[in-house]
Every structure is written in structure tokens, then in C-alpha cells.
PDB file of C-alpha atoms in Angstrom:
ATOM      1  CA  UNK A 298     -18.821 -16.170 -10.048  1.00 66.00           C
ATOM      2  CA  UNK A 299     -17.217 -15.023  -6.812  1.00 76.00           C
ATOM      3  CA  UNK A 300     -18.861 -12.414  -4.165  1.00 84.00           C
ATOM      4  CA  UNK A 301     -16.829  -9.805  -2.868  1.00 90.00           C
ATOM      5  CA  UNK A 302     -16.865  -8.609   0.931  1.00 89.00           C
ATOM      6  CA  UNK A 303     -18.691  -5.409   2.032  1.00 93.00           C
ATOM      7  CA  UNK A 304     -15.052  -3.987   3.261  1.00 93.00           C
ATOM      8  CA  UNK A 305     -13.719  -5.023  -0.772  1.00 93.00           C
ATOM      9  CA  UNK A 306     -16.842  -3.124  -1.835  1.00 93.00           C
ATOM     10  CA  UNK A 307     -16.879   0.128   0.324  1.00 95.00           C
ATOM     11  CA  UNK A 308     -12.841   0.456  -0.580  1.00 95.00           C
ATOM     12  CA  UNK A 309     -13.672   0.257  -4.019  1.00 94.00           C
ATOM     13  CA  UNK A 310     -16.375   2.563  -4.403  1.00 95.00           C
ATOM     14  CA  UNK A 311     -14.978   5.360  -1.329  1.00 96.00           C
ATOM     15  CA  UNK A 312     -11.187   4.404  -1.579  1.00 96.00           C
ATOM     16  CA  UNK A 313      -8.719   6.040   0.758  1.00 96.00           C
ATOM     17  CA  UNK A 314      -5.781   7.763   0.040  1.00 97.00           C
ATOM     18  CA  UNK A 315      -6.040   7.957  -3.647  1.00 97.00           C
ATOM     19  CA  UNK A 316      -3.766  10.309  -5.642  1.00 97.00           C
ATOM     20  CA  UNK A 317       0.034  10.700  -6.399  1.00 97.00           C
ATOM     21  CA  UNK A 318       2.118  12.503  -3.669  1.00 97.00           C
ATOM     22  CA  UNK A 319       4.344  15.218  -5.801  1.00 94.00           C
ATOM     23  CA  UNK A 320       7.923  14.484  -4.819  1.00 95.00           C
ATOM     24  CA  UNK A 321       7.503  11.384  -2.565  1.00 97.00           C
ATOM     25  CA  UNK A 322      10.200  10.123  -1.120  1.00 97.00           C
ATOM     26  CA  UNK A 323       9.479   6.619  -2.220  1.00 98.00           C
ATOM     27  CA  UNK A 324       7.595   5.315  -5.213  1.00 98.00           C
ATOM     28  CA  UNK A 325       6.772   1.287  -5.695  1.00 97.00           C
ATOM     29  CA  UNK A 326       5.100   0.075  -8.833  1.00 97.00           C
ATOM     30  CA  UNK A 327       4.412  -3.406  -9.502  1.00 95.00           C
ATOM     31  CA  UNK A 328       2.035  -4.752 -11.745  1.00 91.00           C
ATOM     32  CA  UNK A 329       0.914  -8.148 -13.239  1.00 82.00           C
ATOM     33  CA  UNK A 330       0.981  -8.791 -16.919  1.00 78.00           C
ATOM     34  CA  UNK A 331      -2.040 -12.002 -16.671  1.00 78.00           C
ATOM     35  CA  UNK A 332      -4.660  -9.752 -15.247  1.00 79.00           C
ATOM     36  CA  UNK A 333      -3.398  -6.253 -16.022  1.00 84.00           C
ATOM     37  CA  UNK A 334      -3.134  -4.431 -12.900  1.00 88.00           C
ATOM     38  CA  UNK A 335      -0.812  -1.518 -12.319  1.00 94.00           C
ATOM     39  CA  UNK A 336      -0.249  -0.074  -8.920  1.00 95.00           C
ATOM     40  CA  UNK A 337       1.867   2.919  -7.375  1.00 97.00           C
ATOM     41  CA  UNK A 338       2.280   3.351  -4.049  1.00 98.00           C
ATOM     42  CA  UNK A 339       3.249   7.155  -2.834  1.00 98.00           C
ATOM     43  CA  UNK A 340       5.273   7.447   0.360  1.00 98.00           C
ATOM     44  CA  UNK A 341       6.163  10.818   2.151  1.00 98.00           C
ATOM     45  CA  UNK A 342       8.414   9.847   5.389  1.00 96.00           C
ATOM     46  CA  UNK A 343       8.416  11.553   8.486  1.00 94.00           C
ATOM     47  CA  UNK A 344      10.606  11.408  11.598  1.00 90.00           C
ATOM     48  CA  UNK A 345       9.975  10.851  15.048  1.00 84.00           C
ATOM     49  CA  UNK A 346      11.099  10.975  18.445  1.00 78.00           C
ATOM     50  CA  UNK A 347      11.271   7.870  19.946  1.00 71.00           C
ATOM     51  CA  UNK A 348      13.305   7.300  23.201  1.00 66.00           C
ATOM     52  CA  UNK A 349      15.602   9.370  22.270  1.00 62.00           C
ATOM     53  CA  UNK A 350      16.142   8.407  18.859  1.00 72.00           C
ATOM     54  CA  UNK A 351      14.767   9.506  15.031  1.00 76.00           C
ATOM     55  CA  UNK A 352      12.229   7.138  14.505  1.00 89.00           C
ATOM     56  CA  UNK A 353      11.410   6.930  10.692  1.00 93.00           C
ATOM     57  CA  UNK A 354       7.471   6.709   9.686  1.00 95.00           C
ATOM     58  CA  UNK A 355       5.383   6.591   6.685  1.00 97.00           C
ATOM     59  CA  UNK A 356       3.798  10.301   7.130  1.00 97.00           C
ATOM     60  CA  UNK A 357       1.335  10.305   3.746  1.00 98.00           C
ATOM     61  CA  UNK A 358       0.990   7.425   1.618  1.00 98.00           C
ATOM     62  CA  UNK A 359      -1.447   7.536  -1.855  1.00 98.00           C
ATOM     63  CA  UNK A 360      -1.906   5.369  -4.300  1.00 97.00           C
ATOM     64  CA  UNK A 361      -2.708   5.013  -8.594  1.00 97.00           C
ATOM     65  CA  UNK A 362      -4.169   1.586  -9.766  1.00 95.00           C
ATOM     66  CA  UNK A 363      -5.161   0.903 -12.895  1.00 93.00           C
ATOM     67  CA  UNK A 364      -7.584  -2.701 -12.335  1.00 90.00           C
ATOM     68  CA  UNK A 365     -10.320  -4.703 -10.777  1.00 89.00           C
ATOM     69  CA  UNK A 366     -12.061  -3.782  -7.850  1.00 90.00           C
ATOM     70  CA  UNK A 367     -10.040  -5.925  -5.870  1.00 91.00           C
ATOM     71  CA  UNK A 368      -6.540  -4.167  -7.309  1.00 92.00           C
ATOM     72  CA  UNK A 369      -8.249  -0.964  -6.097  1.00 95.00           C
ATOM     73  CA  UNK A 370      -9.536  -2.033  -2.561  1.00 94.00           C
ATOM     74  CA  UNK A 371      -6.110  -3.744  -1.762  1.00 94.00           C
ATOM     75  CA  UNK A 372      -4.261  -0.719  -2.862  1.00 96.00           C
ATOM     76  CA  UNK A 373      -7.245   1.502  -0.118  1.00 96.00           C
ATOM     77  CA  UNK A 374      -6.460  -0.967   2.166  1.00 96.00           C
ATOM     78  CA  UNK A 375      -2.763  -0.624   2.129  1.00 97.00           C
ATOM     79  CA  UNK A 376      -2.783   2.773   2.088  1.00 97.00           C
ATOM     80  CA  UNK A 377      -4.612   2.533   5.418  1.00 97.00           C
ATOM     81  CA  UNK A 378      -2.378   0.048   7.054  1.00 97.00           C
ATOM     82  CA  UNK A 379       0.891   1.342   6.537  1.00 97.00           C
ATOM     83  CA  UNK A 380      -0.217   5.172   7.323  1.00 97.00           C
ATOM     84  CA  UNK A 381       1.933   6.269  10.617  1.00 96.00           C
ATOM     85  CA  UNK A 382       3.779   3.003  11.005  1.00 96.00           C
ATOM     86  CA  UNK A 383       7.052   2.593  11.085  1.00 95.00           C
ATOM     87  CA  UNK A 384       8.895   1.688   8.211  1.00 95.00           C
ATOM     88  CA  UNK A 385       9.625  -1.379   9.555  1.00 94.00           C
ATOM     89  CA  UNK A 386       6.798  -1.761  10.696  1.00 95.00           C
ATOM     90  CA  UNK A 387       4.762  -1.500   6.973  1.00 96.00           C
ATOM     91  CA  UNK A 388       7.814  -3.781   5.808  1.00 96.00           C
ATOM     92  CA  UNK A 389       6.274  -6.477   7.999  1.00 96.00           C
ATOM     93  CA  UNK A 390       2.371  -5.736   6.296  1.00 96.00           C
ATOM     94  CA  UNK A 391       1.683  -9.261   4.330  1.00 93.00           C
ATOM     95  CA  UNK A 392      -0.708  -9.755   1.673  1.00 90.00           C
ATOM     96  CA  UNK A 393      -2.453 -11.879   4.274  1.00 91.00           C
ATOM     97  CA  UNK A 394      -2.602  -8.639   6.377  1.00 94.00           C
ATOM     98  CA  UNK A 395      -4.580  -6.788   3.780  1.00 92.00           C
ATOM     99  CA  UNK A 396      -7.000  -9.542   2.645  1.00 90.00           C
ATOM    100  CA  UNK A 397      -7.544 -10.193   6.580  1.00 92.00           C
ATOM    101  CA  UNK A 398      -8.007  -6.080   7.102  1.00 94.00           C
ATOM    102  CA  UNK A 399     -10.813  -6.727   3.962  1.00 92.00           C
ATOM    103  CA  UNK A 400     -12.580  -9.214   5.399  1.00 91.00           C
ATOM    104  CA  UNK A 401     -11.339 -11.926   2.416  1.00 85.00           C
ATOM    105  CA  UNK A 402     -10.930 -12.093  -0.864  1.00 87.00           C
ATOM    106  CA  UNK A 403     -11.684 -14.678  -3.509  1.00 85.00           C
ATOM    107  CA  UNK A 404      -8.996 -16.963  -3.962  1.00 84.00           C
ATOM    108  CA  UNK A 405      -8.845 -16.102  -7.939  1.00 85.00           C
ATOM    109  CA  UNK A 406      -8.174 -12.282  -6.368  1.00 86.00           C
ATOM    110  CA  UNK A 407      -5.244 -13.069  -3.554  1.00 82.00           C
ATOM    111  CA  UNK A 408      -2.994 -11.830  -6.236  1.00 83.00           C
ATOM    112  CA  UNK A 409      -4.233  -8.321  -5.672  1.00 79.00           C
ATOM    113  CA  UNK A 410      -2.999  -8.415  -1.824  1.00 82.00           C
ATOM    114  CA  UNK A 411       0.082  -9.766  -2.696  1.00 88.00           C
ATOM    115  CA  UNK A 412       0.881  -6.712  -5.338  1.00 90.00           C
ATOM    116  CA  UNK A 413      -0.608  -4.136  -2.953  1.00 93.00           C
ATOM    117  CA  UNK A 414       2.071  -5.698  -0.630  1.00 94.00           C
ATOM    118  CA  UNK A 415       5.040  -5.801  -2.756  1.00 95.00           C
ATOM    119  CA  UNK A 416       3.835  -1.903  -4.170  1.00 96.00           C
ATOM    120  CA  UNK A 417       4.492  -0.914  -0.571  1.00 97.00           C
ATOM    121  CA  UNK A 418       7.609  -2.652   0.375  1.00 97.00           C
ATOM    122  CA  UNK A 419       9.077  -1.388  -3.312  1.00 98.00           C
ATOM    123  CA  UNK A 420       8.088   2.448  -2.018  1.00 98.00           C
ATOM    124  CA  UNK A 421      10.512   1.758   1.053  1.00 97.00           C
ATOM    125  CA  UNK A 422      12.971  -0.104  -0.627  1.00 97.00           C
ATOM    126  CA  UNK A 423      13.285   3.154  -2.879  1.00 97.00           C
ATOM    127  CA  UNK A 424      13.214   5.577  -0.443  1.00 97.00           C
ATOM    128  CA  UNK A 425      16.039   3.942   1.085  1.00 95.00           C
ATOM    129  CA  UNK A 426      18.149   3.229  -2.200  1.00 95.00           C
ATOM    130  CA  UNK A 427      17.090   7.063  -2.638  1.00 92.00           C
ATOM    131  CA  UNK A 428      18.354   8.317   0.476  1.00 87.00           C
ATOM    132  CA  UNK A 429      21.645   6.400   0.526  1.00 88.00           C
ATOM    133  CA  UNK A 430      22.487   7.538  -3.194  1.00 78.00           C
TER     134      UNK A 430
END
């Protein structure tokens, strides 16, 4: 038996950001055919001025999981990472990032951090194949 921490816990009972964002601009879904976890990660971008420049940022961001309470307070977490960075910047967010920003996880639940990861960077990577289409 493993013990989750009180960060896990309060993002799975109170998550953040849950819900599907109608017409995002970017939609990443990953999921893991052992355990059964789905996740969708919702991205609306924004733009900023930055020196000048249009500086590209993730505006809203919501997620859908279907899973264990660790599925569900990686995919909070994430959702409260990447909100207002950069798009580069939430590129960067590593599993390690979220299980760090939850105060740990079991190892038998690291998966969870690494598909809340990949669910984000697959939202960007669409929004881009998206926009360049």
C-alpha cells in the first residue's frame, strides 16, 4: 500500500481547471493501456507583447481524465503549471516538474506525471501542426 501526499490529495478531491475548452486551439490526449488512464489537455493560446515582439502563451488550459487519483492530480497540477507560460516555456514542464509541484508520488504512480506531461506537450504540438495547416 502506498500513501499519497496532501498536495496529490487536495488536487484530487478540489482539482483545477477541469472541463473541455470548446474550440481550443490545441488538444493532447494520451493514455496508457496497463492502468487505463485517459487524459485531454485543453489549450486556448494567447499573444503577448514582449519587447517588441508577439509572444505566444497558454491563455486557458482544462483538462478530462478518466483514472486514479494520481491521473487526476497530475492532470490539476499541469493545468496549473503551464497556465500563462510560454509555450516554450510549458514545452520545458517534465514529469519530474509535476510530481515535484505535488510534493511526490509513489513510484508505482510516476507514470501519471509522465502522461500529464506528454498530454501537454501533444496540446502544443497540435496547435502548432494546426496553425501551420
Amino acid at each position: 500500500m502506498f500513501r499519497y501526499s496532501k498536495k496529490v490529495m487536495k488536487h484530487f478531491l478540489n482539482p483545477k481547471n477541469v472541463g473541455e475548452i470548446k474550440n481550443a486551439d490545441g488538444v493532447g490526449k494520451v493514455g496508457n493501456p496497463v492502468c487505463g488512464d485517459v487524459m485531454y489537455i485543453y489549450i486556448k493560446v494567447g499573444k503577448r507583447k514582449k519587447k517588441g515582439k508577439g509572444e505566444e502563451y497558454i491563455k486557458d488550459i482544462k483538462f478530462k481524465t478518466l483514472g486514479c487519483a494520481a491521473a487526476i492530480a497530475t492532470s490539476s497540477m499541469i493545468t496549473e503549471l503551464a497556465k500563462n507560460k510560454t509555450l516554450e516555456e510549458a514545452k520545458k514542464i517534465t514529469r519530474n516538474d509535476v510530481a515535484s509541484a505535488l510534493g511526490s508520488l509513489p513510484p508505482i504512480k510516476m507514470h501519471c506525471s509522465n502522461l500529464a506531461a506528454e498530454a501537454l506537450h501533444k496540446a502544443i504540438e497540435n496547435y502548432k501542426k494546426r496553425k501551420s495547416d
